[in-house]
PDB file of C-alpha atoms in Angstrom:
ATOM      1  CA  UNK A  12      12.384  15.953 -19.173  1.00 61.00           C
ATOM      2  CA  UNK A  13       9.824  13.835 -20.202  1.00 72.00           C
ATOM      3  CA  UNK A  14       6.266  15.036 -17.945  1.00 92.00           C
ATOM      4  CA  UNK A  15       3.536  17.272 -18.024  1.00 95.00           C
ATOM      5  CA  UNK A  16       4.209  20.897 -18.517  1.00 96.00           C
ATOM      6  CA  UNK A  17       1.738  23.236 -17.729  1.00 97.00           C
ATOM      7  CA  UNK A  18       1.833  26.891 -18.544  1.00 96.00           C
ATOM      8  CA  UNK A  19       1.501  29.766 -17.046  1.00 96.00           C
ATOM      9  CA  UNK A  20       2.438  29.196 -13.637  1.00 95.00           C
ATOM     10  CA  UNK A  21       0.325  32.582 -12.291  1.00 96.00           C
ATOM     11  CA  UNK A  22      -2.061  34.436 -14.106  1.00 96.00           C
ATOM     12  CA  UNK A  23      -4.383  37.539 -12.311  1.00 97.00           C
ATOM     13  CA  UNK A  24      -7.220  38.015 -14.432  1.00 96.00           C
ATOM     14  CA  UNK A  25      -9.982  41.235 -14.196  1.00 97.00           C
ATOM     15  CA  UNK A  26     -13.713  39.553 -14.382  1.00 97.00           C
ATOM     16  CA  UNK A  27     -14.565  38.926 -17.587  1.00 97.00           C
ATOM     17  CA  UNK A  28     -11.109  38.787 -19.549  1.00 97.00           C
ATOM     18  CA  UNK A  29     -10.722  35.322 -20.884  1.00 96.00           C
ATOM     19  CA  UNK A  30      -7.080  33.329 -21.671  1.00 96.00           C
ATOM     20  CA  UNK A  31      -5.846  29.477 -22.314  1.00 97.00           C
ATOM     21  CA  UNK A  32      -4.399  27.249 -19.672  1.00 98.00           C
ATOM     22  CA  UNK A  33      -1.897  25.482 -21.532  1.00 98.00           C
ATOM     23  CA  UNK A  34      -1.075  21.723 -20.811  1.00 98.00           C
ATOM     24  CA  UNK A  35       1.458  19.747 -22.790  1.00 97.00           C
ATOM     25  CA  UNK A  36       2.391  15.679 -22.550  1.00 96.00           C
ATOM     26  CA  UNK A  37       5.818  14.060 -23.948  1.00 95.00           C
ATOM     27  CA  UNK A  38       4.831  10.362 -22.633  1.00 92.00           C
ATOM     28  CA  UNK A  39       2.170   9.676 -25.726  1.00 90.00           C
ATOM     29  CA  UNK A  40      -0.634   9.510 -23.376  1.00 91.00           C
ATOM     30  CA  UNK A  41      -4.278   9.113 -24.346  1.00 90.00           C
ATOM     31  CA  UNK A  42      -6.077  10.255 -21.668  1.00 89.00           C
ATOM     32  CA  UNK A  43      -5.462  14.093 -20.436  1.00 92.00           C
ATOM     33  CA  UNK A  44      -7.440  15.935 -17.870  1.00 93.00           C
ATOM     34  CA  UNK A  45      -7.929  18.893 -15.945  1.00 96.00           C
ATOM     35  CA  UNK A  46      -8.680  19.262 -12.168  1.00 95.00           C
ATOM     36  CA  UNK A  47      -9.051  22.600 -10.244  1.00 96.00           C
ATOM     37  CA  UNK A  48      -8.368  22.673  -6.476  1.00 95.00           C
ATOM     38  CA  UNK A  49     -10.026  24.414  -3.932  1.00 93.00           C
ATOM     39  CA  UNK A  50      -9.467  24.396   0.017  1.00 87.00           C
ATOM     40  CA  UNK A  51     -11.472  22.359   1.445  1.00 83.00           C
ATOM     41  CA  UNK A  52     -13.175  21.288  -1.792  1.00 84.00           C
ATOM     42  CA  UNK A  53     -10.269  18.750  -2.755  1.00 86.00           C
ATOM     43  CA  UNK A  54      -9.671  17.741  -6.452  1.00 92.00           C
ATOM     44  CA  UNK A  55     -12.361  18.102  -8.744  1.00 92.00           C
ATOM     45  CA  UNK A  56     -12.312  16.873 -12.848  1.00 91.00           C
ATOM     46  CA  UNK A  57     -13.147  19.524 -14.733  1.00 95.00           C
ATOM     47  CA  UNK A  58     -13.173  18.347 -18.492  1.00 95.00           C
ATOM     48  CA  UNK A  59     -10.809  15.406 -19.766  1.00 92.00           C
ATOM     49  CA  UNK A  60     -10.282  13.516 -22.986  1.00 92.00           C
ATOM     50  CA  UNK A  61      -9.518   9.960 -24.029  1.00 88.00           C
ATOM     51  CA  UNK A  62      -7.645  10.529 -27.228  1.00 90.00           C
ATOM     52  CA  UNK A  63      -7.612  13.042 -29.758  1.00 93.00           C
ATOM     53  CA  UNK A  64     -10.734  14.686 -30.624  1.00 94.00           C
ATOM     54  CA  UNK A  65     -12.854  13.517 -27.930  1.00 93.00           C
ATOM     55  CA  UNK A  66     -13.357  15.349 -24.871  1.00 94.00           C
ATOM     56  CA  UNK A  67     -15.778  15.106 -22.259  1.00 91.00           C
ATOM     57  CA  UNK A  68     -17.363  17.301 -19.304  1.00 92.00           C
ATOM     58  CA  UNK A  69     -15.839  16.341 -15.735  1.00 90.00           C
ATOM     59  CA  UNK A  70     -17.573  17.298 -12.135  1.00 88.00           C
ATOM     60  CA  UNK A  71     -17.630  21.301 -12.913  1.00 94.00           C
ATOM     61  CA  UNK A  72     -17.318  22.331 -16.937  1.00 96.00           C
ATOM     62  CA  UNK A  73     -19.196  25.043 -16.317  1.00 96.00           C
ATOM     63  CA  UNK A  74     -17.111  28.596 -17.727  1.00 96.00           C
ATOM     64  CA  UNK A  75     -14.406  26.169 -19.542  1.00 97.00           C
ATOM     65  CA  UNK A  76     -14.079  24.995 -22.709  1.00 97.00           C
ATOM     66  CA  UNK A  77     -11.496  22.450 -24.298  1.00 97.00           C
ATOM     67  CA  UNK A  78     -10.353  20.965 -27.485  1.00 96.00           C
ATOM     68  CA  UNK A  79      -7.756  17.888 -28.146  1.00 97.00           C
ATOM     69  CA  UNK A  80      -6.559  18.288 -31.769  1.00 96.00           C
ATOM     70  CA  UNK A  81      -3.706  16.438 -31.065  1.00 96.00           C
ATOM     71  CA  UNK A  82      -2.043  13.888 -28.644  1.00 95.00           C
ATOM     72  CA  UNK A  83       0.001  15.997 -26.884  1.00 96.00           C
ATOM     73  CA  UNK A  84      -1.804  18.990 -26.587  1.00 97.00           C
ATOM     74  CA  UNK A  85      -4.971  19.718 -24.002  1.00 98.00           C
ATOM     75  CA  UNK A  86      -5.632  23.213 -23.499  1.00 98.00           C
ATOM     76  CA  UNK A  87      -8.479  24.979 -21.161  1.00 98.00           C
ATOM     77  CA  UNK A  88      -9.841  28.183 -22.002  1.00 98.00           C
ATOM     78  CA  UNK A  89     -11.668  30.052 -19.805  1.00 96.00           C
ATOM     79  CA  UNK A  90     -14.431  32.063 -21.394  1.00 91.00           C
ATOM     80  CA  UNK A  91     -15.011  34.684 -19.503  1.00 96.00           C
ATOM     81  CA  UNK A  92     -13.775  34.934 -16.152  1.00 96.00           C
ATOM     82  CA  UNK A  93     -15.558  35.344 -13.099  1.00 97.00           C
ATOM     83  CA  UNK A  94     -14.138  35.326  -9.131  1.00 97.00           C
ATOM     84  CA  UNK A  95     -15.156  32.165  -8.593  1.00 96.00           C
ATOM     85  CA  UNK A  96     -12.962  30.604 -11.077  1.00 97.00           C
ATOM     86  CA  UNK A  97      -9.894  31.541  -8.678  1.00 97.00           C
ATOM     87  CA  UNK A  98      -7.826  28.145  -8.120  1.00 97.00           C
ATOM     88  CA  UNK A  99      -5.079  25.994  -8.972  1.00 97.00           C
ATOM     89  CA  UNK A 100      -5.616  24.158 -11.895  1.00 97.00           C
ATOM     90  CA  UNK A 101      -3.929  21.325 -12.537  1.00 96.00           C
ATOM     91  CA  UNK A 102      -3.439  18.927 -15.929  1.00 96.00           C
ATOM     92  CA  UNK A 103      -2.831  15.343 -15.536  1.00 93.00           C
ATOM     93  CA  UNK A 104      -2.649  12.439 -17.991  1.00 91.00           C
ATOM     94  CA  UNK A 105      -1.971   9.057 -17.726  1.00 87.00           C
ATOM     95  CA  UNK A 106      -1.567   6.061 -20.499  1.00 82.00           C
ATOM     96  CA  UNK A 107      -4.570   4.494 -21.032  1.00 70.00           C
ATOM     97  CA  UNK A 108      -7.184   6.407 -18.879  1.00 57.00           C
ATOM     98  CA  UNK A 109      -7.712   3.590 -16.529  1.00 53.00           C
ATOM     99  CA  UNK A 110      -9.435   0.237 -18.446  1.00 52.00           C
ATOM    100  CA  UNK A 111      -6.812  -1.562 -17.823  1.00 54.00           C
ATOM    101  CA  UNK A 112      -6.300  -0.827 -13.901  1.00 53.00           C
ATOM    102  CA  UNK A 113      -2.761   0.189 -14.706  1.00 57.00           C
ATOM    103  CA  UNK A 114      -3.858   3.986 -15.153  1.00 69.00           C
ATOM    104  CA  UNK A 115      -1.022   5.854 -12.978  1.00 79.00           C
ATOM    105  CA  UNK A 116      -1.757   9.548 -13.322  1.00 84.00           C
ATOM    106  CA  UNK A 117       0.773  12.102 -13.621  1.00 89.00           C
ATOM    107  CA  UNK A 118       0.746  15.980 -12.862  1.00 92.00           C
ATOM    108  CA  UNK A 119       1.695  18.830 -13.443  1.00 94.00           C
ATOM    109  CA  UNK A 120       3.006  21.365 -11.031  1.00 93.00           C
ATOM    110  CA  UNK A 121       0.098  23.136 -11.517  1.00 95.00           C
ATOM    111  CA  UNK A 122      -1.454  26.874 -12.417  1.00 97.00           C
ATOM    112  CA  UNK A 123      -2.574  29.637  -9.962  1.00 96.00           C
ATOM    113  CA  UNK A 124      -5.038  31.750 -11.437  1.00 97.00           C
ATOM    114  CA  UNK A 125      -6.465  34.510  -9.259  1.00 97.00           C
ATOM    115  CA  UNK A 126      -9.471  36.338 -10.917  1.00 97.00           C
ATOM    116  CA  UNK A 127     -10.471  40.083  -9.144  1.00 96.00           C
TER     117      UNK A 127
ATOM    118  CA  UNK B  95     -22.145   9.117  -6.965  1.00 84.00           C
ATOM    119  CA  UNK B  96     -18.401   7.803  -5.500  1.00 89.00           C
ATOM    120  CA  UNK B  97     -17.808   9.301  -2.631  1.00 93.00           C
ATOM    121  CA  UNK B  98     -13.839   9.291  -1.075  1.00 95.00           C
ATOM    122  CA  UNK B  99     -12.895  10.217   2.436  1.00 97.00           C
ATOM    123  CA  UNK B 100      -9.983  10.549   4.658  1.00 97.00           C
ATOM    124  CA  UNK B 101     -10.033  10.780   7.957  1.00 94.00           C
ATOM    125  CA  UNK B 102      -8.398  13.166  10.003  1.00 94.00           C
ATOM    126  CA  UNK B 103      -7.579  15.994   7.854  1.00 94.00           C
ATOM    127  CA  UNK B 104      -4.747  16.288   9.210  1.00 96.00           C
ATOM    128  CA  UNK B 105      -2.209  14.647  11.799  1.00 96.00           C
ATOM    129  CA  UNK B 106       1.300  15.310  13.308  1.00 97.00           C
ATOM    130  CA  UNK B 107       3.647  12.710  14.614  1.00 97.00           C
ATOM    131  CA  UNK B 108       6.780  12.089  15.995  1.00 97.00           C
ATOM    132  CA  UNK B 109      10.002  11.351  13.832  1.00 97.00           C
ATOM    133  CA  UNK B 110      10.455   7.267  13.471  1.00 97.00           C
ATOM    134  CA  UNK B 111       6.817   6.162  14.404  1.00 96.00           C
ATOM    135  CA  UNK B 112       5.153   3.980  11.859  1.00 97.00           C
ATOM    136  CA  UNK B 113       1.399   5.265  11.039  1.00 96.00           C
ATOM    137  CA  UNK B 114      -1.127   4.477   9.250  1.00 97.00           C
ATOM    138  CA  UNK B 115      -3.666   7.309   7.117  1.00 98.00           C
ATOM    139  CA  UNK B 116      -6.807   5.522   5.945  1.00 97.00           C
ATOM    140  CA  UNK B 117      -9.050   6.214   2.950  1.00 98.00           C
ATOM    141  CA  UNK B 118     -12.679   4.691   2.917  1.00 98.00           C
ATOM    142  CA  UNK B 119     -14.863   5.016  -0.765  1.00 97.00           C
ATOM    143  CA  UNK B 120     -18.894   4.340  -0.719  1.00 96.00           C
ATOM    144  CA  UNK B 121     -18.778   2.084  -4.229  1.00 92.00           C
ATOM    145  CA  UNK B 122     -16.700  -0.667  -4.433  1.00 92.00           C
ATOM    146  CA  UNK B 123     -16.763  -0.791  -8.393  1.00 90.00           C
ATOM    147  CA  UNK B 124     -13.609   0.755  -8.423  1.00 90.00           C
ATOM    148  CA  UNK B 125     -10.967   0.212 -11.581  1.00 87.00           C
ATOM    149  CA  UNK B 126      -7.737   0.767  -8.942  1.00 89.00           C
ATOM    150  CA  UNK B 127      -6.804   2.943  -5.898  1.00 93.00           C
ATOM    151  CA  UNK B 128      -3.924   5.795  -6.498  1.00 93.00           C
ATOM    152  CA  UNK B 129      -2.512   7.716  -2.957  1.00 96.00           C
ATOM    153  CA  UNK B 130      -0.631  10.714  -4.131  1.00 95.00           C
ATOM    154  CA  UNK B 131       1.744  12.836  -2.673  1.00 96.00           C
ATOM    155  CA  UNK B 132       1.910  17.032  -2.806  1.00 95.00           C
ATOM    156  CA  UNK B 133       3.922  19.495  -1.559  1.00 94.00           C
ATOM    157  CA  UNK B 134       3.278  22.400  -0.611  1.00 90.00           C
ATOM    158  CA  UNK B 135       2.626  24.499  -4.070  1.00 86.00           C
ATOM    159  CA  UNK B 136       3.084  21.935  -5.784  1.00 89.00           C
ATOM    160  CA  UNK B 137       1.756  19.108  -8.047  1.00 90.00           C
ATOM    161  CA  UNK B 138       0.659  15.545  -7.306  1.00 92.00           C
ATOM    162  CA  UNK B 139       2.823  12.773  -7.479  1.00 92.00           C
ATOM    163  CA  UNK B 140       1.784   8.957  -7.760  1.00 90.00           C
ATOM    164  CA  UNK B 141       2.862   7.191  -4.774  1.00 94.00           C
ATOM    165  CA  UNK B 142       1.158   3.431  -5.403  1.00 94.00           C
ATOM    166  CA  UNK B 143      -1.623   2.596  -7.384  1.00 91.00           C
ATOM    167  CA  UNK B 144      -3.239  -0.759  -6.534  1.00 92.00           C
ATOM    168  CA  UNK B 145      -5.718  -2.598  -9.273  1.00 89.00           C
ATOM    169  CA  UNK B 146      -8.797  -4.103  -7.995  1.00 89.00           C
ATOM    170  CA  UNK B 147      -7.602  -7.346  -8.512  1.00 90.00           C
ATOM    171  CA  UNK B 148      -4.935  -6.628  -5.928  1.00 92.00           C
ATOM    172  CA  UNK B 149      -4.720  -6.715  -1.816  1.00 95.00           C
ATOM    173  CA  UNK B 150      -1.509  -4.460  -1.518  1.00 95.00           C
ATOM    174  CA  UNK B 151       1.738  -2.610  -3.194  1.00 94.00           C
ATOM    175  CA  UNK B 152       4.703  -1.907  -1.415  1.00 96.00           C
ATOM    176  CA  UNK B 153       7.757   0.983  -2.231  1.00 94.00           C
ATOM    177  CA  UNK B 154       9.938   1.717   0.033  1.00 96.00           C
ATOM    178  CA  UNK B 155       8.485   2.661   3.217  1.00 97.00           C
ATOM    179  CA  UNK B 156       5.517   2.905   1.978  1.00 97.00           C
ATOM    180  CA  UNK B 157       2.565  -0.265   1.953  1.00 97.00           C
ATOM    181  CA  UNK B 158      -1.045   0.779   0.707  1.00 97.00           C
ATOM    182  CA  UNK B 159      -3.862  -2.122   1.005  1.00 97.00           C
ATOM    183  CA  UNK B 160      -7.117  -2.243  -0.437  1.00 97.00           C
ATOM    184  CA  UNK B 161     -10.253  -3.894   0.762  1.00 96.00           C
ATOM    185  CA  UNK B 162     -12.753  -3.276  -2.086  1.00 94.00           C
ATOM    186  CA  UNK B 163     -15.607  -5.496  -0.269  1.00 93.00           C
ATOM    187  CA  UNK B 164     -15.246  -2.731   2.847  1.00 95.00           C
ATOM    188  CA  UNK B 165     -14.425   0.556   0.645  1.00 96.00           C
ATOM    189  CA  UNK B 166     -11.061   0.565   2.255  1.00 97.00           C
ATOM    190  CA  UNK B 167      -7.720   1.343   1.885  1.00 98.00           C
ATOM    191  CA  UNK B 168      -4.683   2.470   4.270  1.00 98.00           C
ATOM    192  CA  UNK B 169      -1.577   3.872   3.920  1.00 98.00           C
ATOM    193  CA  UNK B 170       1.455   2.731   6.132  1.00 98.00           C
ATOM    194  CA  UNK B 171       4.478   4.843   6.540  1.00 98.00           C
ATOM    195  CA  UNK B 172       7.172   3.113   8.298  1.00 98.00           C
ATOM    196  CA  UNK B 173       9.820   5.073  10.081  1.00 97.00           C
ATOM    197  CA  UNK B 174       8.410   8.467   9.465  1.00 97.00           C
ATOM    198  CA  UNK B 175      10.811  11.035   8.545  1.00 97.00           C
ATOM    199  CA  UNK B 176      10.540  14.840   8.563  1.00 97.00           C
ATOM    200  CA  UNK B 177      10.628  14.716   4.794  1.00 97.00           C
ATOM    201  CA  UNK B 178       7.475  12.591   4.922  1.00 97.00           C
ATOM    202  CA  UNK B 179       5.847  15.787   5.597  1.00 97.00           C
ATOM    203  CA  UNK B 180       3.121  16.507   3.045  1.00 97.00           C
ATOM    204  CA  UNK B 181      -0.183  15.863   2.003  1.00 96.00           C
ATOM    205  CA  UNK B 182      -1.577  12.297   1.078  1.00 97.00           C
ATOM    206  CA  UNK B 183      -4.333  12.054  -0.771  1.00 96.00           C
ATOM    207  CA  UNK B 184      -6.295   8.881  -2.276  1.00 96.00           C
ATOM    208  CA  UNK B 185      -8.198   8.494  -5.882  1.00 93.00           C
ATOM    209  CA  UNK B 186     -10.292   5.901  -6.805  1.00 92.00           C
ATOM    210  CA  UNK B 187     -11.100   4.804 -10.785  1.00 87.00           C
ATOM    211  CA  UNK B 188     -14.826   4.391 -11.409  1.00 82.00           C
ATOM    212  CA  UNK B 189     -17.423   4.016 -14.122  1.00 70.00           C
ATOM    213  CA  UNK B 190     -18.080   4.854 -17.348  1.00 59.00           C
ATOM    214  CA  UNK B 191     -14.585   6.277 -18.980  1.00 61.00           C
ATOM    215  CA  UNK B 192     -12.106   5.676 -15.484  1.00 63.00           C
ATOM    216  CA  UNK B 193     -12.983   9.157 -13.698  1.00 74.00           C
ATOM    217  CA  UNK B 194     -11.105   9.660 -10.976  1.00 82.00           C
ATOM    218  CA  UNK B 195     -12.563  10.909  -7.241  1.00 89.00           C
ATOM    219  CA  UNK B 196     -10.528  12.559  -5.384  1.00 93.00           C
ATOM    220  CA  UNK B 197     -10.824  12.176  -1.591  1.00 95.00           C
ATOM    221  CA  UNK B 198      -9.577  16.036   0.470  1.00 95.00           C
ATOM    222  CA  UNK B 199      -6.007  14.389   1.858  1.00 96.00           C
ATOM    223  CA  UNK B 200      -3.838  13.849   4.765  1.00 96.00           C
ATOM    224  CA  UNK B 201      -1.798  16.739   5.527  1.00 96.00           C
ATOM    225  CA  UNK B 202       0.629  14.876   7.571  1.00 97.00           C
ATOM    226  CA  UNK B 203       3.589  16.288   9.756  1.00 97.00           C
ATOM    227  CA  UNK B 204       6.571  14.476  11.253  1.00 97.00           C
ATOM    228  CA  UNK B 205       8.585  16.573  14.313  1.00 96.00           C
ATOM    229  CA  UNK B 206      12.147  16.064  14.355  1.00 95.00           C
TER     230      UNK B 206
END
């Protein structure tokens, strides 16, 4: 099914320990993000990209790295992981990134990563 | 800085009334309006995205307006259904590469 597929669904990671949030898109979209949510915090952009090999810093890059070597692919790697970095992270991408108004953003179901 | 918020947090309502959840953003400059949907535990989905050239969109049930002059925009669900029951939340498109702000949702529940 054509989407975006995030992987893994649940992670528990010990302070320190660091691992990839994987995010792939099938629809040849440029622009890819990633957005963590926190209660009462709402949505907040993390890093995104507007095509392959360019990223950018979001609202909170702060512990996360990315890379965009190709179109499809936008993973987030957390360096080394601290409690406050427990959330659901989600990846999203959309067509054109928004210049042309027309920008509908699509999800994935999302990853819960709990960090003790 | 674009600011996006939604007013109540949350709100419960009988099955069949029509209602309305409102979003209000503090810089009009906007590139389009998205409300989402999401389950619980689960991922966004688009519900209507309206340019800024554009008043309203319409699917369904569902009608979203925009008033970019006021930094407003509303939802309205007609016939609410038990399976309406979720949370609503609305993005706005601003600035330098189309970032999107997030406003904290609608967590919205229709009683049978």
């Amino acid at each position: 099914n054509a989407g975006v597929t995030q992987t893994p669904k649940f992670q528990v990671l010990k302070t320190g320990q660091s691992m990839t949030l994987q995010c792939a898109q099938d629809m040849n979209h440029e622009y890819m993000s990633w957005y963590r949510q926190d209660p009462g915090m709402g949505l907040r952009l993390i890093h995104y990209s507007v095509g392959a090999g360019i990223t950018d810093q979001g609202e909170v890059p702060n512990g996360y790295n990315v890379s965009r070597s190709t179109t499809e692919d936008f993973p987030l790697r957390l360096l080394s992981a601290a409690p406050s970095q427990t959330s659901v992270y989600f990846c999203a991408s959309s067509y054109d990134g928004g210049y042309s108004g027309a920008n509908v953003l699509t999800f994935g179901a999302g990853s819960r990563l709990t960090v003790l | 800085k674009q600011e996006v918020t939604q007013i109540p947090a949350a709100l419960s309502v009988p099955e069949g009334e029509n209602l309305v959840l409102n979003c209000s953003f503090t810089d009009s400059a906007i590139y389009n309006l998205q409300w989402f949907r999401q389950d619980p535990g689960k991922g966004l989905t688009s519900l209507l995205l309206i340019q800024s050239s554009q008043r309203e969109q319409t699917s369904g049930r569902l009608n979203a307006s925009l008033d970019k002059s006021s930094g407003r925009s509303t939802l309205y669900i007609a016939a609410s259904q038990p399976g309406d029951s979720a949370t609503y939340l609305c993005a706005v498109t601003t600035g330098a590469n189309s970032k999107l702000t997030f406003g904290k949702g609608i967590t919205l529940s229709v009683r049978p």
